[in-house]
XYZ file of C-alpha atoms in Angstrom:
610
model
C 68.702 106.833 161.523
C 64.820 107.447 160.560
C 66.420 109.669 158.260
C 69.089 107.195 156.204
C 66.458 104.465 155.901
C 63.932 107.265 154.768
C 67.039 108.082 152.212
C 68.086 104.365 150.946
C 64.048 103.385 149.348
C 64.255 107.027 148.192
C 67.556 106.343 146.414
C 66.482 102.202 145.529
C 62.434 103.164 143.525
C 64.991 106.558 142.168
C 67.776 104.191 140.517
C 64.562 101.244 139.540
C 62.689 104.182 137.614
C 65.596 104.984 135.516
C 66.365 101.605 134.871
C 62.138 101.383 134.204
C 62.879 104.139 132.134
C 66.328 103.080 130.665
C 64.536 99.742 129.594
C 60.999 101.651 128.298
C 63.049 102.803 124.912
C 63.132 100.071 122.600
C 66.507 101.701 120.996
C 67.541 101.040 124.550
C 67.617 96.390 124.731
C 68.047 97.269 121.095
C 71.844 98.206 121.440
C 71.612 96.814 125.569
C 71.296 93.481 123.315
C 73.256 93.470 120.402
C 76.160 94.971 121.944
C 76.539 91.794 123.822
C 75.948 89.874 120.707
C 78.302 90.874 118.584
C 81.206 91.785 121.202
C 80.686 87.687 121.450
C 80.690 86.818 118.184
C 83.168 89.345 116.616
C 85.873 89.648 119.562
C 85.535 85.754 120.862
C 86.641 84.190 116.915
C 89.467 86.849 117.154
C 90.309 85.165 120.730
C 90.123 81.301 119.090
C 92.743 82.449 116.838
C 95.177 84.383 118.839
C 95.240 81.433 121.270
C 95.403 78.107 117.531
C 98.359 80.581 117.482
C 100.371 79.281 120.934
C 98.330 76.244 120.534
C 100.217 72.614 120.161
C 98.323 70.252 117.181
C 99.041 66.975 117.422
C 100.028 65.777 113.682
C 102.013 68.887 113.348
C 105.169 70.992 112.837
C 104.232 72.181 116.562
C 104.127 69.027 118.282
C 107.073 68.545 116.376
C 109.347 71.002 117.815
C 108.609 70.322 121.135
C 108.094 67.170 121.263
C 104.454 67.428 123.197
C 101.228 66.380 122.405
C 98.893 69.399 124.017
C 99.567 72.525 125.595
C 101.036 76.177 124.734
C 104.623 77.130 123.043
C 106.109 80.395 121.562
C 107.261 77.802 118.661
C 104.668 78.526 116.024
C 105.841 82.040 115.631
C 109.571 80.884 115.741
C 109.657 79.272 113.320
C 107.613 81.415 111.419
C 109.426 84.079 110.846
C 112.965 82.713 111.452
C 112.765 78.848 110.169
C 114.599 77.895 107.489
C 110.944 77.912 105.561
C 110.022 80.886 106.647
C 111.690 83.071 103.694
C 108.930 80.779 101.114
C 105.836 80.692 104.277
C 105.955 83.991 104.898
C 108.056 86.950 103.575
C 107.445 86.000 99.715
C 103.749 85.252 99.625
C 102.907 88.678 102.530
C 105.268 90.866 99.602
C 103.026 89.418 97.550
C 99.870 90.134 99.150
C 101.597 93.646 99.376
C 102.329 94.392 96.440
C 99.096 92.341 94.305
C 97.043 95.319 97.331
C 99.341 97.894 96.109
C 99.166 97.808 92.352
C 95.098 96.408 93.002
C 94.262 99.366 94.244
C 96.764 101.313 91.174
C 94.827 99.925 88.285
C 91.300 100.759 90.243
C 91.801 104.436 90.592
C 93.240 104.068 87.171
C 90.439 103.667 85.293
C 87.614 103.704 87.477
C 88.434 107.238 87.929
C 89.394 107.758 84.728
C 85.860 107.184 83.465
C 83.991 108.683 86.489
C 85.843 112.179 85.615
C 84.587 111.348 82.322
C 81.452 110.335 82.627
C 80.618 113.254 85.269
C 83.126 116.261 83.368
C 82.736 115.568 79.780
C 80.254 114.954 77.162
C 81.443 112.186 76.484
C 79.072 109.147 74.282
C 76.610 106.679 75.688
C 76.675 107.258 78.889
C 73.797 105.096 80.533
C 75.068 102.322 78.891
C 79.000 102.215 80.209
C 77.971 103.787 83.512
C 76.030 100.747 83.933
C 77.755 98.122 82.429
C 81.239 99.032 83.896
C 79.342 98.268 87.900
C 79.140 94.471 86.537
C 82.675 93.364 87.308
C 82.561 94.101 91.378
C 79.066 92.397 90.750
C 79.565 89.191 89.460
C 82.114 86.813 91.620
C 85.482 87.740 92.168
C 86.918 84.786 90.473
C 84.752 85.573 87.602
C 87.577 87.699 85.225
C 90.304 85.369 86.376
C 88.863 82.433 85.313
C 88.068 84.684 81.686
C 92.021 85.721 81.949
C 92.610 81.643 81.585
C 90.197 80.462 78.496
C 91.919 83.665 77.185
C 95.528 83.744 77.788
C 96.387 79.661 77.970
C 98.249 77.385 76.474
C 99.697 74.080 76.749
C 103.124 75.114 75.685
C 103.220 77.999 78.652
C 100.609 76.671 81.645
C 100.491 73.483 81.030
C 96.930 73.542 80.556
C 93.801 72.762 78.133
C 94.479 75.900 75.092
C 92.681 79.023 75.882
C 90.970 81.293 72.977
C 93.787 82.525 71.617
C 96.589 79.844 72.059
C 93.778 77.139 69.670
C 92.186 79.735 67.680
C 95.673 82.070 66.865
C 98.667 79.649 68.043
C 99.239 82.865 70.339
C 101.861 81.682 73.017
C 101.120 84.743 75.872
C 104.851 84.166 78.801
C 104.414 83.073 81.872
C 104.532 86.176 83.619
C 101.369 87.426 81.158
C 99.434 83.914 82.234
C 100.462 83.836 85.531
C 101.375 85.409 88.972
C 101.529 88.732 90.509
C 100.886 90.607 87.402
C 97.677 88.855 85.651
C 96.353 88.668 89.193
C 96.564 92.983 89.950
C 95.236 93.348 86.549
C 91.547 91.363 87.697
C 91.758 92.661 90.448
C 91.792 95.873 89.613
C 89.131 95.670 87.243
C 87.278 94.407 90.193
C 87.733 95.928 91.713
C 86.849 99.861 89.561
C 83.551 99.987 90.111
C 84.370 101.257 93.796
C 86.739 104.294 92.479
C 84.075 105.208 90.166
C 81.131 105.595 92.727
C 83.242 107.177 94.623
C 84.953 109.729 93.015
C 81.886 109.599 90.450
C 80.153 111.605 93.611
C 82.597 113.475 93.749
C 82.599 114.663 90.792
C 79.344 115.138 90.042
C 79.027 117.512 93.459
C 82.022 119.428 93.347
C 81.149 122.980 93.139
C 82.364 124.307 89.664
C 83.246 127.511 91.043
C 86.582 126.896 92.022
C 87.386 125.355 88.678
C 85.902 128.379 87.210
C 87.540 130.586 88.399
C 90.259 129.085 87.746
C 89.904 129.810 84.311
C 89.587 132.724 85.348
C 92.681 133.210 86.737
C 94.352 131.655 83.265
C 96.084 129.286 85.602
C 96.646 126.354 83.344
C 95.054 123.324 83.619
C 97.068 121.158 84.839
C 97.461 123.174 87.349
C 94.067 123.656 87.916
C 93.594 119.951 87.647
C 96.757 118.826 90.748
C 95.943 122.441 92.213
C 92.202 122.340 92.578
C 90.288 119.038 91.634
C 92.770 116.777 92.869
C 92.190 117.743 96.116
C 88.157 118.572 96.136
C 88.722 113.987 94.754
C 91.247 113.549 97.306
C 89.163 112.132 100.141
C 87.414 110.046 97.574
C 90.927 108.505 96.358
C 91.900 107.585 99.978
C 88.864 105.685 100.438
C 88.749 103.594 97.509
C 92.547 102.832 98.289
C 90.827 101.406 102.065
C 88.500 99.312 100.260
C 90.613 97.963 97.468
C 94.066 97.220 100.196
C 92.292 95.594 102.348
C 89.611 93.091 100.566
C 92.909 92.761 98.265
C 94.979 91.327 101.073
C 92.334 88.717 102.478
C 91.780 87.947 98.164
C 91.779 84.013 97.398
C 89.703 82.949 94.357
C 92.289 85.478 92.414
C 95.480 84.180 93.251
C 94.466 80.872 93.756
C 93.243 80.830 90.213
C 96.394 83.120 88.256
C 98.566 81.341 90.245
C 100.160 83.396 92.983
C 101.436 82.574 96.146
C 99.705 84.663 98.825
C 99.221 84.850 102.849
C 95.186 83.427 101.921
C 96.683 81.341 99.238
C 99.547 80.351 101.667
C 96.933 79.903 104.074
C 95.138 77.216 102.424
C 97.832 75.388 101.869
C 99.832 74.826 105.885
C 96.477 74.942 107.401
C 97.122 70.975 106.999
C 100.601 70.029 108.712
C 101.299 74.585 110.077
C 98.371 74.518 111.754
C 99.662 77.564 114.492
C 101.475 79.672 112.425
C 99.264 79.762 109.287
C 96.493 81.077 112.019
C 98.974 83.650 112.511
C 99.106 84.451 108.794
C 95.369 84.642 109.180
C 96.100 87.220 112.665
C 98.720 89.755 109.924
C 95.819 89.789 107.408
C 93.783 91.149 110.449
C 95.792 93.849 111.672
C 95.977 95.259 108.362
C 92.557 95.256 108.906
C 91.760 96.513 111.623
C 95.333 99.394 110.817
C 92.872 100.593 107.703
C 90.523 101.520 110.164
C 93.003 103.424 112.571
C 93.804 104.947 108.640
C 90.266 105.945 108.049
C 89.770 107.175 111.242
C 92.721 109.217 111.607
C 92.307 110.641 107.116
C 88.427 111.056 108.635
C 89.931 113.946 111.549
C 92.978 115.109 109.210
C 90.760 115.952 105.950
C 90.797 119.393 104.955
C 87.536 121.377 104.197
C 86.342 123.192 101.184
C 84.346 125.944 101.291
C 83.443 128.425 98.127
C 82.899 132.097 99.209
C 79.408 133.233 97.323
C 77.218 130.333 96.487
C 77.783 126.997 95.185
C 77.178 126.629 91.507
C 74.114 124.602 90.244
C 76.199 124.129 86.575
C 79.077 122.263 86.349
C 80.743 123.688 83.442
C 81.406 119.798 81.103
C 84.641 119.167 78.949
C 84.839 118.899 75.425
C 85.700 116.165 73.711
C 84.856 116.691 70.120
C 82.925 114.983 68.042
C 86.628 112.650 66.972
C 87.121 112.312 70.254
C 83.816 111.526 72.171
C 83.004 108.616 69.842
C 86.047 107.324 69.627
C 86.651 106.931 73.750
C 83.636 105.795 73.909
C 84.289 102.739 71.483
C 86.947 102.057 73.739
C 85.556 102.308 76.675
C 82.271 100.108 75.057
C 85.389 97.509 73.974
C 87.237 97.754 77.536
C 83.547 96.990 79.287
C 82.752 94.093 76.216
C 85.721 91.889 77.736
C 85.033 92.781 81.399
C 81.114 92.661 81.072
C 80.068 90.633 78.467
C 82.457 88.033 77.743
C 82.644 86.256 80.561
C 79.115 85.436 80.415
C 79.897 83.943 76.449
C 82.528 82.921 76.879
C 80.908 80.203 79.871
C 78.774 79.915 77.583
C 80.632 78.984 75.434
C 83.085 76.290 77.476
C 79.868 74.326 78.520
C 79.302 72.837 74.427
C 82.938 72.018 74.566
C 83.691 68.848 73.647
C 87.509 68.513 75.259
C 88.320 71.828 77.681
C 90.285 74.845 75.281
C 88.880 72.897 72.167
C 87.743 75.160 69.498
C 87.489 73.993 66.508
C 83.893 74.679 65.618
C 85.166 78.123 64.910
C 87.941 77.822 62.506
C 85.924 74.745 60.797
C 81.938 76.055 60.675
C 80.657 72.786 62.054
C 78.213 73.455 64.878
C 78.756 69.504 65.298
C 82.829 69.462 66.457
C 79.921 71.452 70.152
C 78.461 68.376 72.553
C 74.927 69.213 74.614
C 76.085 66.182 76.182
C 77.451 68.091 79.593
C 73.986 69.654 80.048
C 72.001 66.777 78.661
C 73.509 63.922 79.592
C 70.932 61.380 81.697
C 72.826 58.544 83.862
C 76.406 58.425 84.585
C 77.815 54.727 83.073
C 78.762 54.600 79.367
C 79.699 58.459 79.008
C 83.341 59.013 78.715
C 84.896 61.540 80.480
C 82.238 62.170 83.249
C 84.046 60.746 85.453
C 80.946 59.154 86.480
C 79.271 62.643 86.502
C 75.503 63.915 85.255
C 74.770 66.299 83.090
C 74.641 69.734 84.311
C 70.788 69.790 84.092
C 70.194 66.239 85.631
C 73.065 67.208 88.395
C 71.856 66.255 91.498
C 75.525 67.847 93.203
C 75.005 71.395 92.545
C 71.203 71.516 92.177
C 71.883 70.291 95.652
C 74.468 73.237 96.585
C 73.108 76.259 94.515
C 69.577 75.599 97.192
C 72.157 75.086 99.561
C 72.961 78.362 98.817
C 69.860 80.658 98.624
C 69.367 78.813 101.793
C 71.998 80.255 102.970
C 71.638 83.268 101.071
C 68.333 84.512 102.461
C 69.071 83.447 105.940
C 72.382 85.781 105.955
C 70.408 88.421 104.251
C 66.959 87.882 106.570
C 69.178 87.975 110.034
C 71.583 91.042 108.278
C 69.137 93.003 107.269
C 66.796 92.683 110.358
C 69.835 92.847 113.083
C 71.467 95.966 110.734
C 68.372 97.733 110.551
C 67.703 97.672 114.179
C 71.219 98.509 114.575
C 71.272 101.840 112.901
C 67.309 102.796 113.817
C 68.562 102.350 117.563
C 71.890 104.347 117.338
C 70.405 106.837 115.177
C 68.092 107.941 118.341
C 71.290 107.364 120.413
C 73.458 108.619 118.264
C 75.113 110.770 121.443
C 75.317 107.458 123.386
C 79.280 106.695 123.980
C 77.282 102.774 123.677
C 75.512 103.500 120.789
C 78.703 105.082 118.989
C 80.467 101.420 120.194
C 78.162 99.206 118.898
C 78.313 101.157 115.522
C 82.108 99.891 115.118
C 81.695 97.011 116.670
C 79.459 95.574 113.781
C 81.145 97.453 110.787
C 84.011 96.030 111.781
C 83.529 93.137 110.529
C 83.394 94.273 107.057
C 87.105 95.787 106.796
C 88.904 92.360 107.819
C 89.551 90.131 105.192
C 87.337 87.406 104.893
C 89.567 84.986 104.270
C 90.457 85.376 108.071
C 86.959 86.083 109.737
C 86.226 82.087 107.312
C 89.207 80.470 109.633
C 88.063 82.776 112.237
C 84.780 81.235 113.425
C 86.725 77.559 111.847
C 88.584 77.892 114.452
C 85.756 78.638 116.714
C 82.937 76.424 115.847
C 85.255 73.043 114.587
C 86.155 71.786 117.729
C 85.832 68.843 120.551
C 83.671 71.020 122.685
C 81.014 73.221 119.650
C 82.050 70.961 116.525
C 79.119 73.596 113.631
C 81.945 72.206 110.632
C 79.097 71.555 106.801
C 76.640 73.224 108.156
C 74.620 75.529 107.727
C 74.368 76.790 111.214
C 77.658 77.939 110.821
C 77.675 79.260 107.007
C 74.051 81.564 108.317
C 76.718 83.011 111.787
C 80.018 83.570 109.665
C 77.149 85.312 106.807
C 75.339 87.125 108.996
C 77.831 89.139 111.160
C 79.739 89.780 107.981
C 77.223 90.978 106.514
C 75.764 92.436 109.197
C 77.491 95.808 108.057
C 75.634 96.662 104.617
C 71.976 96.727 106.708
C 73.656 98.912 109.948
C 75.526 101.978 107.224
C 72.443 102.093 104.960
C 69.373 102.152 107.698
C 72.002 104.053 109.480
C 72.095 106.423 107.565
C 68.554 107.038 106.141
C 67.632 106.918 109.915
C 69.355 110.141 109.799
C 67.641 112.123 107.367
C 64.342 110.944 108.745
C 62.573 113.610 112.177
C 62.020 112.445 115.244
C 58.659 114.943 115.186
C 57.178 111.853 112.641
C 57.448 109.182 115.676
C 56.809 111.735 118.827
C 53.603 112.322 117.642
C 52.691 108.089 116.894
C 54.598 107.649 121.231
C 51.363 110.435 121.576
C 48.761 108.859 119.885
C 50.134 105.648 121.948
C 50.957 103.621 119.227
C 53.157 101.090 119.806
C 56.337 100.281 119.015
C 56.558 97.238 116.670
C 53.293 99.562 115.381
C 55.069 102.727 114.783
C 57.948 101.233 113.384
C 55.914 98.834 110.121
C 53.166 101.511 109.800
C 55.161 104.833 110.010
C 59.656 104.297 110.145
C 59.408 101.176 107.556
C 57.012 102.115 104.782
C 59.291 105.354 104.833
C 62.047 104.217 104.016
C 61.387 101.171 102.637
C 64.600 101.322 99.652
C 67.099 101.896 102.293
C 65.474 98.677 104.567
C 65.134 96.836 101.134
C 68.780 97.796 100.501
C 69.743 96.338 103.556
C 68.210 92.653 103.316
C 68.929 92.583 99.168
C 72.801 93.973 99.645
C 73.811 91.132 101.980
C 72.147 88.436 99.861
C 73.859 88.836 96.354
C 77.146 89.025 98.301
C 76.921 86.255 99.997
C 75.811 84.123 96.466
C 78.869 85.263 94.833
C 81.170 84.712 98.474
C 83.987 81.865 98.716
C 86.539 83.147 100.532
C 84.121 83.861 103.372
C 82.541 79.769 103.762
C 85.403 77.639 101.967
C 87.276 76.370 105.339
C 83.600 76.008 107.318
C 81.818 73.577 104.855
C 83.398 70.765 102.853
C 83.908 70.765 99.075
C 80.666 70.385 97.022
C 78.095 71.823 99.982
C 77.581 75.380 98.212
C 77.861 76.712 94.941
C 80.987 79.095 95.505
C 83.071 75.442 96.735
C 82.204 73.026 94.011
C 83.728 75.317 91.850
C 86.265 73.511 93.364
C 85.466 69.886 93.128
C 84.725 69.792 89.774
C 88.365 71.485 88.481
C 89.908 69.158 90.511
C 88.396 66.556 89.131
C 89.530 67.981 85.285
C 84.943 68.729 84.613
C 85.940 72.230 83.410
C 82.625 71.972 81.799
C 80.597 71.857 84.823
C 82.538 74.748 86.393
C 82.079 76.818 83.889
C 78.379 76.078 83.967
C 78.331 77.270 88.190
C 79.692 80.433 86.807
C 77.735 80.850 84.039
C 74.221 79.852 86.502
C 76.309 82.221 89.478
C 76.492 85.520 87.157
C 72.659 84.753 86.126
C 71.272 84.586 88.798
C 73.357 87.714 90.183
C 72.485 89.674 87.346
C 68.905 89.316 87.869
C 68.657 89.554 91.148
C 70.620 93.241 91.104
C 67.544 93.592 87.706
C 65.097 93.077 90.313
C 66.005 95.154 93.031
C 66.775 97.681 90.625
C 63.174 97.491 89.104
C 61.235 96.837 92.320
C 63.953 100.104 95.122
C 64.687 101.916 92.310
C 68.236 101.892 93.890
C 71.535 101.414 91.416
C 74.884 101.238 92.284
C 75.987 104.192 89.762
C 72.733 106.003 89.805
C 73.012 109.412 90.223
C 76.730 109.898 89.208
C 76.323 110.514 85.996
C 74.803 107.727 83.709
C 71.163 108.640 83.683
């Protein structure tokens, strides 16, 4: 008995010491805290949306089918998959969504990959300029090129809207398939995500061992065979990563198909949400399933990727293909024109739209009369006598626009601070406990929201926080919660990559000196890795500025800038929506320039544009 009594206190003491030792390490506390928080914020919305698919909603189709006002039913699944409107509500939108994602992948890889090859492996002219401007479409809001497409090609005769530039100036009326539907949506999304392909594929081309291609050349292998047998297998991981990223992002794209008249899962969700609430939630679940499938494909691809090792040393010099004097200039000229229309023309187009007296009235161009322009959309200070403004004051004095802009800035700053701080701490903790299963779990859960379509994440948070028990709808708090969870991966991955490069001996020396953890962070770790950490704050800020899909269901029109666009579009005040686009694009470009200036970070840096 005495021995048993002696053992028990010892066991308790050992357990107490283990717990004390565990919690004495800040990284363990961080992982425990954020593991619990992220588990709730990631999985609770998913559970809520699954429950919503089987719940009966008063006044909707499931209540009609079951003759009940509460409870649970599978009628939503039966009606969506097999009902009279199954083809319209599910199968056509699903097919369009898959086609849009596939074509966007093909276009982005073909365009971005070709550009990456030319910049890194040839003697192309104007590399620095082209490399910098090529990434603009991704920095800009997703709907930017969709609106520019409308401004260029729409016509009253074909689309029933105001005339675009071509119809107004030259009388050219493009066919409907060119103006609306799958073709323009795929082109616009492909151009928007082409910088993904450029960055990922360009990085591989830049660092690829030239000895492999040189060996093939010495063996008199035809260039085409070298391309397919040597070069493309080396670039395959980057192509696969681009496909996964672009496919996942395109699946949840709302603005582009919305503006260009293509029915997809995301646009169908919006149209079904009021009367077919449960069925709309099933569409969101389908989008989430695609996101999880993409994550699993990525894991499988990582395990199955082949590695290529050179027996000799790695060549430090990459042999550049000589395009010839004519070729290097002509190809550079083609890309200068293409990048002008995808990067510079949108800014010019939005600016001109705000001075047109009526949408599509480009008479000042063919008459040469500058009096055919107007400043009323900017300078009107009263809301009574000015016709066509529907009681709105001019852009400079419009409280709706500027309150929405302030709201957007507030949400962006809060999301950046929270996502940046949480992501930095997670990156630090995971790097310190990199062999821990719990650390890997926290890292995976933190990254999962990035792979889910934005509109599906927005739907999940709308259902979780817009009910009788918790109602945060149309509050900054809900936008900040959703934005923080969605953008944590930006900061956590940036922080993790930088922390893994930091030797543990540096912090160990500070521990020997008995420096507390907060001093070690602020005096040693953060100053050393400040560039990566600042990027972890600035990326969520800039992404949040141009976010629409994530926030559109969480607040009313006019609450933030992105949703205010829809408000003015529905009113027919296209000058106002163009001004908002212009304000957003200029703000984002200024912020991006400041990031480059302050941190030296640039998306295209190191690829070959220098």
